[in-house]
Amino acid sequence: MCSVAGIATMTAFPTHAKEGMWLPPNLKNQERDMKAAGLQIAIDKIYNENGTGLNNAIVLFGKGCTGEVISPKGLILTNHHCGYGSAQALSSPEKDYFANGFWAKSMAEELPCKGLTVTFIRRIENVTQRILDGVADTLRDAVRDSIVNARVAAAEKEMAKTTGMDVLIKPYFKGNEFWAAISETFRDIRFVGFPPNGIGAFGGDVENWMWPRHTGDFSIFRVYAGPDNKPADHSANNRPYEAPQYFTINANGYKEGDMTMVYGFPGTTNQYISSFALKHVYNIMDPISIEARTRKLDIWTKYMNNDRDIFLKYTAKRATVANGWKKWQGEVVGLKLNNATGKKQAYEATFRKWAEADNTLPWADVLLPRMQIAAEGADKVVAEEQYIKEAVLGIELVQQAGIAEKLVAVMRSKLSADTVKDSLGKLVAAQEAFYKNYDANTDKDVFKTLMALYFEKNSASLPEYYTTAYRAHGQDMGKWADDIYTSSVMVSQDRLKAWAAQPDSAKLQNDAAYRLYDAISRMRKQRIQPALTVYNTDMRFYERLYMKARMAHDKKREFYPDANLTLRLTYGHVKGLDPDGPAKYAYQTTLGEVVALDDTASDVFKVPAKLKELYERKDYGRWGVNGVMPVAFVASNHTSGGNSGSPVLNARGELIGTNFDRAYEGTMSDYYFDPNRCRNISVDIRYTLFVIEKFGDAGWLIDEMKIIKNKPAPKK
């Protein structure tokens, strides 16, 4: 057979019943299966291009979460952890929204969230023919990209002009298809409701990525628009967005076996990854990240527990770091339990037989051998890069020192002295957000721990400056750290401002923190990144061809593209978690279980006093069921990062919950979906409504919503 001059990862398995993240315009292809699963509404109600589809009630929240519109006045429901950054920016020791929560009592009390955006997807269009017409499959990516990128840019510009909206074209199926998202991004978003951590982050790291869960992981925002109901910069003259579509809330609950749908923006998956590349994930990348983050989180937690000010500085950062840390642990366990590599190898053996016998794609038989050679040859450099990212650049001061490159570049420019000074001042002022949430003493301890890890694991390939500086300090990490954090101008914004008042490029280039950054940056650019570029370029080429070959091989299969932070729908059923057989977990948790976990000595299991009082009185308002307050539930929907905050819908497209997590046993679903272990976890909408009305005393928000709630049957 013919070979190709250079070819990245992708395999697939027979589709499990509820596996898949489906493109909304292609849902017609799933209609029969969805009807069999219980769907009770027309497919074109879920998505259409005439403005009446539920796609108009879903937003990309910020840069990586999902939110849903729940009132005609632009009220947005998302996760507590998705609102964490905004809460942190608005919090202070005097207004501690993590400890006390926040509930606006009127629109006048809603707080602007600087920099926060939400994006509505108005239409999704297949533009593959326009982008790939006449482009050969085996064209190497360097040449192919130049053609494709030019066509994408031209198409985006033309479509934006025609529609008057934003247009973003992304590749799907590893670049074998291209789809355009026509969207509107709103820039005036305001903070409305935020439960305290005792509700919104209950269970902390202990329960994160676990089932059962007892977390009220939700927060509320509002979209504001200009006078024409279109996106506008923040202004006191803006008004609440008049939503043409918003979700009806069904507060009647659900039972095990009921159909569910999750509609949102899953971030990244690699379902078709080869067995060779998968080994990088669970043998190299995940273990390194887990080890480095364990050490860093231990230090952060110690300082946060001892100082509330440091807690407020680090709580959002810690949540982000810990989220990946816990997820990767479950991912490694799940991949090994499922023997995912073995199953992929079995598929690859079948694929090779087909490729060797098939004449329609003469290059297909060389793909897997070349992918194996490329992946195994990159083991060492993949590990080195991961240690740099997680250990060296996991030290905040080292990462922050990269700003010095920009400062020096300004000083070397041919701008006038006044312009240079003004530019330096602006760059320094822009660092305010970093220093607002930074504690040098905490970071110094992180330095000592993570730099020791880096030296231990990379002793044969350290930058020369690192070994020289370490020896100069008597091979004592503590002394080296003391020197750096005492002398560096990067340690505080005040020091950086003092330097900018009398700028000296030589002083900056000799700064101890900058030299750490510069040495590792140079090594990455000179040795590591070139090797990774070769590997990634080859693998990307192979991966695209492998995906095309997979689809040719399995012509009867309905393929879904990997997640890429674009709008998708997945469907499944309410279903308890029973991974190993008889020891079944329930599909729902309750407030009684939350209160039973109360521990006043614990930061993560401390139940707010008012919530306990409501429980003791069984004061659940309209939202309890026979004296019980549901909290969270699990279902078999295929979700990923980015689905945080996604609406969980019943068979009629009504809102019954808000997705916020996956179960530990199934976090490997970004690479392999196991229907026995993969579960998405959601806040029951009744718990959300109860907390808003009874705990937050914000019933005025509920008055905006359209809620279906049947009256309980009379007692006999």
XYZ file of C-alpha atoms in Angstrom:
716
model
C 0.000 0.000 0.000
C 1.037 3.622 -0.426
C 2.534 5.510 2.510
C 2.305 9.115 3.575
C 5.163 11.465 4.343
C 4.438 12.019 7.942
C 1.140 11.309 9.748
C -1.958 12.087 15.715
C -4.331 10.247 17.866
C -7.831 8.839 17.529
C -9.652 5.603 17.997
C -13.260 4.799 18.658
C -15.474 2.056 19.969
C -19.019 0.931 19.275
C -21.376 3.602 20.523
C -22.894 3.027 23.946
C -26.564 3.918 24.138
C -26.186 7.305 25.790
C -22.655 8.212 24.805
C -22.278 11.295 22.625
C -22.134 15.083 22.531
C -24.341 15.938 19.588
C -24.273 19.007 17.377
C -27.704 20.688 17.615
C -28.218 21.006 13.836
C -27.659 17.239 13.516
C -30.152 16.183 16.175
C -32.559 14.965 13.511
C -30.185 12.035 13.070
C -30.753 11.133 16.726
C -34.502 11.687 16.731
C -35.498 8.016 16.685
C -33.160 7.149 19.546
C -34.182 10.229 21.524
C -37.869 9.387 21.111
C -37.145 5.858 22.273
C -35.340 7.338 25.280
C -38.496 9.292 26.137
C -38.286 12.646 24.323
C -41.680 14.406 24.302
C -40.956 17.569 22.307
C -40.127 18.218 18.687
C -36.430 18.210 17.790
C -36.719 21.679 16.240
C -37.851 23.031 19.616
C -34.412 22.123 20.964
C -32.609 23.890 18.123
C -33.698 25.970 15.161
C -32.563 29.050 13.288
C -35.761 31.114 13.560
C -35.173 32.288 17.134
C -37.641 29.985 18.883
C -35.247 27.176 19.797
C -33.962 26.488 23.286
C -30.470 27.291 22.004
C -31.469 30.938 22.546
C -31.856 30.282 26.280
C -28.321 28.941 26.762
C -25.118 30.947 27.134
C -21.415 30.357 27.159
C -20.779 31.840 30.595
C -17.437 33.614 30.812
C -14.621 31.703 29.139
C -15.481 28.129 30.023
C -18.843 27.485 31.720
C -22.459 27.277 30.650
C -25.466 29.225 31.914
C -29.203 29.197 31.213
C -31.764 31.978 31.000
C -34.527 31.419 33.561
C -36.656 34.547 33.242
C -37.857 36.963 30.557
C -35.695 39.618 32.249
C -32.361 38.008 31.483
C -31.791 36.141 34.736
C -28.952 33.606 34.319
C -28.478 30.458 36.384
C -25.045 28.825 36.457
C -22.801 27.059 38.961
C -21.445 28.526 42.182
C -17.933 27.603 41.070
C -18.504 29.335 37.715
C -19.375 32.521 39.602
C -16.436 32.137 41.998
C -14.115 34.507 40.146
C -16.731 37.252 40.017
C -17.523 36.754 43.703
C -13.842 37.000 44.557
C -13.413 40.204 42.548
C -16.361 41.759 44.392
C -15.492 40.420 47.857
C -13.414 42.066 50.553
C -12.824 41.388 54.251
C -15.777 43.701 54.923
C -17.969 42.085 52.252
C -17.069 38.409 52.405
C -19.480 36.820 49.940
C -17.889 33.401 50.374
C -18.683 33.355 54.093
C -21.996 35.215 53.976
C -23.330 34.888 50.450
C -24.892 37.692 48.413
C -28.525 38.289 47.553
C -29.602 41.424 45.726
C -32.966 42.626 47.045
C -33.775 44.533 43.871
C -32.250 45.200 40.462
C -30.714 48.360 41.880
C -28.551 46.203 44.172
C -27.194 43.981 41.387
C -23.426 44.435 41.070
C -21.544 44.869 37.758
C -19.012 42.109 37.027
C -16.061 43.681 35.254
C -14.879 41.631 32.292
C -17.593 38.971 32.514
C -19.433 38.102 29.284
C -22.130 35.677 28.149
C -22.548 34.472 24.575
C -25.741 33.264 22.875
C -25.500 30.941 19.857
C -28.100 32.065 17.354
C -27.233 29.701 14.526
C -24.780 26.923 13.664
C -23.894 26.307 10.033
C -21.842 23.621 8.288
C -19.210 25.373 6.144
C -17.023 22.344 5.429
C -17.407 22.531 1.657
C -16.484 26.201 1.617
C -13.361 25.645 3.721
C -12.062 22.321 2.350
C -13.095 22.385 -1.308
C -10.152 21.123 -3.363
C -7.893 20.578 -0.339
C -6.307 17.114 -0.474
C -6.592 14.939 2.635
C -2.896 14.059 2.650
C -1.705 17.648 2.313
C 0.626 18.342 5.235
C -0.799 20.707 7.830
C 1.692 23.552 7.317
C 0.450 24.034 3.750
C -3.101 22.968 4.501
C -3.389 25.404 7.419
C -2.351 28.362 5.296
C -5.181 27.598 2.867
C -7.751 26.715 5.527
C -6.950 29.678 7.798
C -7.292 32.141 4.926
C -10.640 30.668 3.940
C -11.853 30.650 7.546
C -10.913 34.307 8.028
C -12.645 35.322 4.789
C -15.776 33.335 5.621
C -15.977 34.743 9.158
C -15.648 38.297 7.853
C -18.264 37.835 5.142
C -20.747 36.054 7.412
C -20.319 38.646 10.167
C -21.096 41.393 7.677
C -24.150 39.523 6.397
C -25.572 38.586 9.791
C -24.498 41.621 11.814
C -23.338 39.218 14.521
C -20.132 37.556 15.669
C -18.989 34.535 13.691
C -16.519 31.885 14.825
C -15.576 28.923 12.643
C -14.014 25.903 14.354
C -12.730 22.536 13.132
C -14.596 19.349 14.036
C -13.611 15.694 13.697
C -9.943 16.681 13.883
C -10.250 19.113 10.985
C -12.334 16.947 8.656
C -15.351 19.259 9.088
C -15.821 22.974 9.835
C -18.851 24.622 11.422
C -19.639 28.293 11.979
C -21.302 29.599 15.144
C -23.210 32.858 14.673
C -23.465 34.493 18.073
C -24.042 37.574 20.214
C -21.860 38.358 23.239
C -23.250 40.524 26.023
C -20.772 42.520 28.094
C -22.852 43.978 30.938
C -23.399 41.110 33.379
C -24.380 41.688 37.005
C -24.050 39.685 40.204
C -27.468 38.769 41.657
C -27.371 35.751 43.961
C -24.568 33.707 45.491
C -24.982 31.202 48.339
C -22.236 31.112 50.971
C -19.604 28.400 50.667
C -21.462 26.413 53.327
C -24.027 25.721 50.594
C -22.379 26.459 47.248
C -19.066 24.735 47.992
C -20.254 22.285 50.663
C -17.980 19.252 50.873
C -15.035 21.044 49.243
C -12.268 18.843 47.884
C -13.518 15.881 49.905
C -16.706 15.566 47.856
C -15.463 17.141 44.620
C -15.798 14.700 41.703
C -17.636 12.280 44.011
C -21.071 10.787 44.425
C -23.016 11.149 46.684
C -22.804 14.972 46.582
C -24.506 17.501 48.856
C -23.579 20.785 47.192
C -25.871 23.648 46.244
C -23.524 24.552 43.402
C -25.399 27.448 41.828
C -25.215 31.210 41.445
C -27.363 33.813 39.700
C -26.471 36.671 37.367
C -28.389 38.986 35.060
C -27.695 40.055 31.496
C -28.109 43.752 30.717
C -28.470 45.209 27.215
C -28.557 48.553 25.510
C -31.805 50.347 24.557
C -32.086 48.160 21.438
C -31.769 44.957 23.517
C -28.374 44.365 21.922
C -24.948 43.913 23.538
C -23.522 47.082 25.079
C -20.714 48.088 27.418
C -21.709 48.538 31.043
C -23.847 51.613 31.582
C -26.292 52.829 34.173
C -28.682 53.343 31.257
C -28.678 49.691 30.260
C -31.718 47.608 31.060
C -32.312 43.920 31.747
C -32.079 41.839 28.595
C -35.514 40.947 27.200
C -35.086 37.234 26.601
C -37.015 35.832 23.616
C -36.476 32.327 25.025
C -36.045 31.189 28.602
C -36.521 27.891 30.390
C -39.705 26.828 32.055
C -38.813 25.369 35.454
C -40.429 22.098 36.435
C -40.468 21.772 40.219
C -42.382 18.489 40.261
C -39.193 16.462 40.332
C -38.269 13.243 38.541
C -37.873 9.557 39.229
C -35.146 7.098 38.406
C -35.346 6.142 34.742
C -36.728 9.493 33.553
C -35.097 10.952 30.442
C -32.704 13.852 30.935
C -30.844 16.140 28.549
C -27.835 18.357 29.181
C -27.452 21.323 26.839
C -24.260 23.335 27.003
C -20.643 23.915 26.057
C -18.435 20.895 26.866
C -14.820 22.001 26.737
C -12.379 19.323 25.580
C -12.601 15.603 24.995
C -10.464 13.123 23.088
C -12.759 10.143 22.655
C -10.871 8.756 19.665
C -7.379 8.939 21.185
C -4.947 6.141 20.303
C -3.668 3.699 22.899
C -0.181 5.170 22.441
C -1.184 8.727 23.236
C -3.471 7.598 26.050
C -0.409 6.210 27.838
C 0.951 9.773 27.974
C -2.164 10.797 29.861
C -2.253 8.214 32.634
C 1.428 7.221 32.823
C 3.038 10.661 32.543
C 0.900 13.799 32.490
C -1.751 12.983 35.093
C 0.657 11.503 37.694
C 3.066 14.456 37.400
C 0.249 16.994 37.728
C -1.249 15.158 40.696
C 2.075 15.021 42.540
C 2.927 18.707 42.000
C -0.556 19.968 42.820
C -0.789 17.829 45.946
C 2.274 19.608 47.320
C 1.060 23.057 46.307
C -2.470 22.558 47.620
C -1.172 21.364 50.977
C 0.749 24.622 51.387
C -2.041 26.865 50.152
C -4.538 25.158 52.449
C -2.283 25.591 55.485
C -1.943 29.325 54.936
C -5.608 29.793 53.990
C -6.756 28.057 57.168
C -4.609 30.349 59.308
C -5.461 33.693 57.707
C -8.846 34.781 56.349
C -7.243 37.440 54.147
C -5.105 34.772 52.465
C -8.222 32.613 52.171
C -9.940 35.358 50.198
C -6.874 35.819 48.001
C -6.507 32.149 47.187
C -9.943 30.573 47.357
C -10.800 30.923 43.649
C -7.290 29.924 42.566
C -7.296 26.974 44.897
C -10.656 25.791 43.598
C -9.332 25.834 40.040
C -6.107 23.998 40.884
C -7.877 21.444 43.101
C -10.539 20.768 40.490
C -8.040 19.389 37.993
C -6.054 17.642 40.728
C -9.038 15.618 41.927
C -10.367 14.959 38.440
C -7.074 13.523 37.199
C -6.919 11.131 40.143
C -10.319 9.728 39.225
C -9.342 9.689 35.564
C -6.306 7.487 36.212
C -8.380 5.114 38.342
C -11.187 4.923 35.781
C -8.892 4.328 32.806
C -7.143 1.487 34.617
C -10.366 -0.062 35.945
C -11.795 -0.086 32.440
C -8.579 -1.308 30.832
C -9.138 1.506 28.356
C -5.733 1.027 26.754
C -6.378 -2.657 26.211
C -9.756 -1.949 24.645
C -8.251 0.650 22.341
C -5.511 -1.772 21.364
C -8.157 -4.372 20.515
C -9.939 -1.879 18.285
C -6.645 -0.837 16.685
C -5.937 -4.463 15.764
C -9.308 -4.631 14.000
C -8.691 -1.320 12.268
C -5.275 -2.461 11.016
C -6.775 -5.542 9.376
C -9.356 -3.384 7.630
C -6.753 -0.797 6.578
C -4.472 -3.454 5.114
C -7.328 -4.918 3.074
C -9.060 -1.691 1.990
C -8.016 0.085 -1.198
C -10.134 3.240 -0.930
C -7.752 4.938 1.529
C -4.318 3.624 0.491
C -2.531 5.497 3.289
C -4.637 4.141 6.162
C -2.420 1.134 6.946
C 0.577 3.278 7.963
C -1.252 5.500 10.420
C -1.092 3.438 13.617
C 2.552 2.339 13.237
C 3.654 5.907 12.724
C 1.555 7.164 15.595
C 3.173 4.578 17.856
C 6.700 5.602 16.860
C 5.914 9.296 17.348
C 4.258 8.830 20.749
C 6.882 6.537 22.234
C 9.665 8.805 20.999
C 8.129 11.761 22.806
C 7.820 10.175 26.282
C 10.815 11.972 27.809
C 10.064 15.431 26.457
C 6.373 15.152 27.426
C 7.436 14.437 31.018
C 9.943 17.321 31.088
C 7.351 19.771 29.814
C 4.789 18.631 32.355
C 7.226 19.140 35.246
C 8.009 22.638 33.988
C 4.331 23.583 33.720
C 3.226 22.097 37.026
C 6.329 22.559 39.213
C 8.395 25.525 37.962
C 5.536 27.568 36.505
C 3.310 26.377 39.339
C 5.285 28.900 41.425
C 3.353 32.135 41.038
C 6.382 34.430 41.264
C 8.220 32.604 38.495
C 5.205 32.756 36.216
C 4.570 36.413 37.050
C 8.216 37.265 36.252
C 7.359 36.803 32.592
C 6.003 40.367 32.657
C 9.631 41.509 32.719
C 9.994 40.467 29.073
C 7.287 42.963 28.102
C 8.779 45.681 30.288
C 12.239 45.245 28.769
C 10.772 45.196 25.255
C 9.117 48.567 25.911
C 12.412 50.027 27.153
C 14.219 48.792 24.050
C 11.625 50.283 21.713
C 12.210 53.477 19.740
C 9.380 55.261 21.464
C 9.910 58.629 23.114
C 10.993 58.721 26.756
C 7.581 59.966 27.863
C 5.774 57.276 25.875
C 8.060 54.587 27.304
C 7.415 55.757 30.848
C 3.664 55.892 30.221
C 3.662 52.414 28.689
C 5.638 50.992 31.592
C 3.189 52.564 34.041
C 0.233 50.990 32.256
C 1.850 47.546 32.194
C 2.622 47.752 35.899
C -0.891 49.024 36.712
C -2.332 46.068 34.807
C -0.732 43.718 37.348
C -3.074 44.924 40.098
C -5.392 41.933 39.724
C -2.512 39.499 40.212
C -1.109 41.180 43.299
C -4.567 41.663 44.823
C -4.759 37.886 45.162
C -1.100 37.077 45.883
C 0.765 36.385 49.102
C 4.550 36.258 48.779
C 5.114 34.327 51.996
C 2.737 31.572 50.895
C 4.347 31.439 47.481
C 7.827 31.226 48.993
C 6.851 27.984 50.695
C 5.471 26.731 47.388
C 8.800 27.635 45.762
C 10.777 25.562 48.241
C 8.531 22.548 47.734
C 7.975 22.614 43.964
C 11.523 23.582 43.058
C 12.761 20.649 45.152
C 10.393 18.393 43.199
C 11.656 19.751 39.891
C 15.310 19.212 40.880
C 14.551 15.704 42.089
C 12.772 14.573 38.931
C 14.889 16.422 36.333
C 18.396 16.301 37.805
C 19.980 15.440 34.452
C 18.312 18.206 32.448
C 18.206 21.343 34.624
C 18.908 24.785 33.165
C 22.498 25.772 33.922
C 21.396 28.859 35.854
C 19.313 26.696 38.196
C 22.210 24.462 39.205
C 24.590 27.435 39.535
C 22.198 29.482 41.679
C 21.338 26.463 43.839
C 25.001 25.747 44.536
C 25.628 29.436 45.266
C 23.110 29.145 48.100
C 24.773 26.071 49.592
C 22.248 23.720 47.933
C 19.694 25.009 50.425
C 16.241 25.665 48.920
C 15.278 27.750 51.953
C 18.214 30.137 51.577
C 17.664 30.391 47.847
C 13.978 31.183 48.362
C 14.757 33.791 51.066
C 17.133 35.560 48.695
C 14.683 35.588 45.778
C 11.655 36.743 47.739
C 13.685 39.401 49.567
C 15.342 40.907 46.499
C 12.970 40.522 43.542
C 11.017 43.551 42.349
C 8.329 41.086 41.186
C 7.281 40.226 44.740
C 4.830 43.137 45.050
C 3.188 45.779 42.934
C 4.725 48.495 45.131
C 8.217 47.263 44.271
C 7.292 47.046 40.606
C 5.917 50.594 40.696
C 9.089 51.833 42.381
C 11.142 50.243 39.618
C 8.897 51.758 36.917
C 9.402 55.215 38.453
C 13.134 54.847 37.729
C 13.297 52.065 35.156
C 16.536 50.158 34.746
C 16.545 47.309 32.229
C 19.798 45.834 33.559
C 18.351 45.634 37.066
C 15.237 43.931 35.751
C 17.161 41.414 33.650
C 19.294 40.535 36.695
C 16.265 40.191 38.941
C 16.363 36.829 40.732
C 12.785 35.883 39.818
C 13.169 36.975 36.218
C 16.339 34.935 35.815
C 14.432 31.859 36.957
C 11.727 32.550 34.401
C 14.174 33.442 31.652
C 16.339 30.332 32.144
C 13.409 27.922 31.985
C 11.841 29.853 29.116
C 15.049 29.671 27.083
C 15.401 25.946 27.698
C 11.819 25.354 26.610
C 12.279 27.395 23.444
C 15.633 25.884 22.519
C 15.143 22.213 23.345
C 11.703 21.184 24.583
C 9.257 23.112 22.442
C 10.944 22.236 19.099
C 10.716 18.535 19.964
C 7.097 18.884 21.090
C 6.262 20.865 17.968
C 7.550 18.074 15.752
C 5.619 15.505 17.763
C 2.375 17.500 17.886
C 2.592 18.425 14.199
C 3.037 14.811 13.150
C 0.354 13.557 15.492
C -2.134 16.199 14.417
C -1.639 15.110 10.810
C -2.022 11.424 11.639
C -4.996 12.132 13.879
C -6.920 13.943 11.151
C -6.363 11.115 8.681
C -7.117 8.493 11.317
C -10.443 10.140 12.100
C -11.344 10.159 8.424
C -10.347 6.506 8.135
C -12.361 5.593 11.228
C -15.452 7.142 9.719
C -14.851 5.264 6.473
C -14.374 2.034 8.398
C -17.520 2.394 10.553
C -19.929 3.771 7.973
C -23.019 2.690 9.901
C -22.013 4.516 13.052
C -23.352 7.992 13.825
C -20.187 9.781 14.949
C -20.148 12.796 17.228
C -17.239 15.263 17.255
C -15.002 15.748 20.262
C -15.950 18.629 22.534
C -14.366 21.972 21.645
C -16.353 24.462 23.757
C -19.172 24.638 21.239
C -22.872 24.049 21.838
C -23.829 20.373 22.235
C -26.685 18.277 23.534
C -26.334 14.954 25.325
C -29.096 12.766 26.665
C -29.507 9.951 29.158
C -31.621 9.018 32.165
C -31.780 9.646 35.884
C -29.786 6.705 37.174
C -28.040 5.813 40.413
C -24.385 4.847 40.397
C -23.765 1.122 40.638
C -20.306 0.528 39.139
C -19.490 -2.803 40.765
C -22.841 -4.512 41.179
C -25.019 -4.861 44.251
C -23.760 -1.980 46.468
C -25.929 0.595 44.758
C -25.869 4.298 45.564
C -29.133 6.204 45.464
C -29.786 8.565 42.575
C -30.648 11.501 44.853
C -29.333 13.192 48.005
C -31.292 15.257 50.536
C -30.902 18.125 52.970
C -31.135 15.646 55.836
C -27.878 14.113 54.595
C -26.305 17.580 54.408
C -27.180 18.339 58.024
C -25.950 14.904 59.108
C -22.530 15.815 57.698
C -22.370 19.095 59.637
C -19.004 19.547 61.327
C -18.358 22.904 62.998
C -14.644 22.113 63.114
C -14.477 21.694 59.347
C -14.319 24.491 56.795
C -15.944 22.362 54.108
C -18.665 20.561 56.084
C -19.912 23.498 58.128
C -23.641 23.959 57.519
C -24.896 27.566 57.860
C -26.994 28.080 61.000
C -29.985 29.380 59.051
C -30.004 26.335 56.788
C -30.034 24.053 59.834
C -32.906 26.032 61.322
C -34.926 25.678 58.116
C -34.227 21.965 58.131
C -35.244 21.527 61.779
C -38.553 23.301 61.076
C -38.946 21.465 57.747
C -39.611 24.928 56.371
C -39.157 24.102 52.700
C -41.970 26.198 51.312
C -43.268 24.873 48.006
C -40.131 22.940 47.231
C -40.012 19.991 49.642
C -41.484 16.565 48.948
C -43.258 14.819 51.826
C -41.059 16.530 54.383
C -37.852 15.921 52.413
C -35.731 18.519 50.603
C -33.944 17.040 47.550
C -30.444 18.442 46.964
C -28.653 16.708 44.074
C -29.133 13.846 41.619
C -27.200 11.790 39.102
C -27.951 10.826 35.521
C -26.183 9.060 32.664
C -25.528 12.077 30.431
C -22.130 12.328 28.720
C -20.629 15.595 29.991
C -17.255 17.270 30.325
C -15.597 20.409 31.625
C -17.494 23.381 30.212
C -20.799 21.672 30.980
C -20.560 23.224 34.438
C -23.732 25.263 34.810
C -25.536 23.527 31.943
C -29.312 23.160 32.176
C -30.508 19.645 32.925
C -33.828 19.168 31.146
C -36.620 16.622 31.316
C -38.220 14.975 28.299
C -40.333 18.105 27.708
C -37.355 20.459 27.686
C -38.169 21.862 31.141
C -35.453 22.737 33.634
C -35.096 20.239 36.493
C -31.510 20.898 37.572
C -28.126 22.473 36.929
C -25.195 20.250 35.985
C -22.041 20.749 38.048
C -19.827 17.674 38.165
C -19.085 14.077 37.247
C -18.669 11.071 39.522
C -15.119 10.058 40.439
C -15.498 6.603 38.885
C -16.321 8.173 35.525
C -14.007 11.177 35.186
C -12.167 9.280 32.450
C -15.145 9.969 30.160
C -13.119 12.581 28.264
C -11.237 9.598 26.811
C -13.504 6.616 27.337
C -17.214 6.452 28.176
C -18.335 3.612 30.440
C -22.137 3.608 30.913
C -21.776 1.741 34.216
C -19.525 4.369 35.802
C -20.078 7.652 33.961
C -22.575 9.926 35.701
C -23.214 13.655 35.609
C -24.139 15.282 38.927
C -26.649 18.129 39.156
C -28.253 20.454 41.671
C -31.961 19.731 41.946
C -33.813 22.864 40.818
C -36.072 22.555 43.879
C -33.063 22.969 46.170
C -32.008 26.017 44.163
C -35.459 27.578 44.505
C -35.617 26.723 48.211
C -32.238 28.351 48.907
C -33.180 31.468 46.925
C -36.545 31.916 48.619
C -36.108 30.582 52.141
C -32.401 31.001 52.833
C -31.616 34.055 50.694
C -34.949 35.854 51.249
C -34.870 36.658 47.524
C -38.326 35.481 46.541
C -38.618 38.464 44.214
C -36.347 36.553 41.826
C -38.675 33.561 41.805
C -41.534 35.863 40.867
C -39.773 36.428 37.518
C -39.639 32.734 36.676
C -42.132 30.479 34.952
C -42.529 27.506 37.286
C -44.623 24.367 36.936
C -45.504 23.022 40.353
C -48.458 20.724 40.893
C -50.276 20.906 44.167
C -49.647 17.845 46.332
C -52.423 15.296 46.411
C -54.653 15.598 49.483
C -53.868 13.195 52.290
C -56.389 10.379 52.668
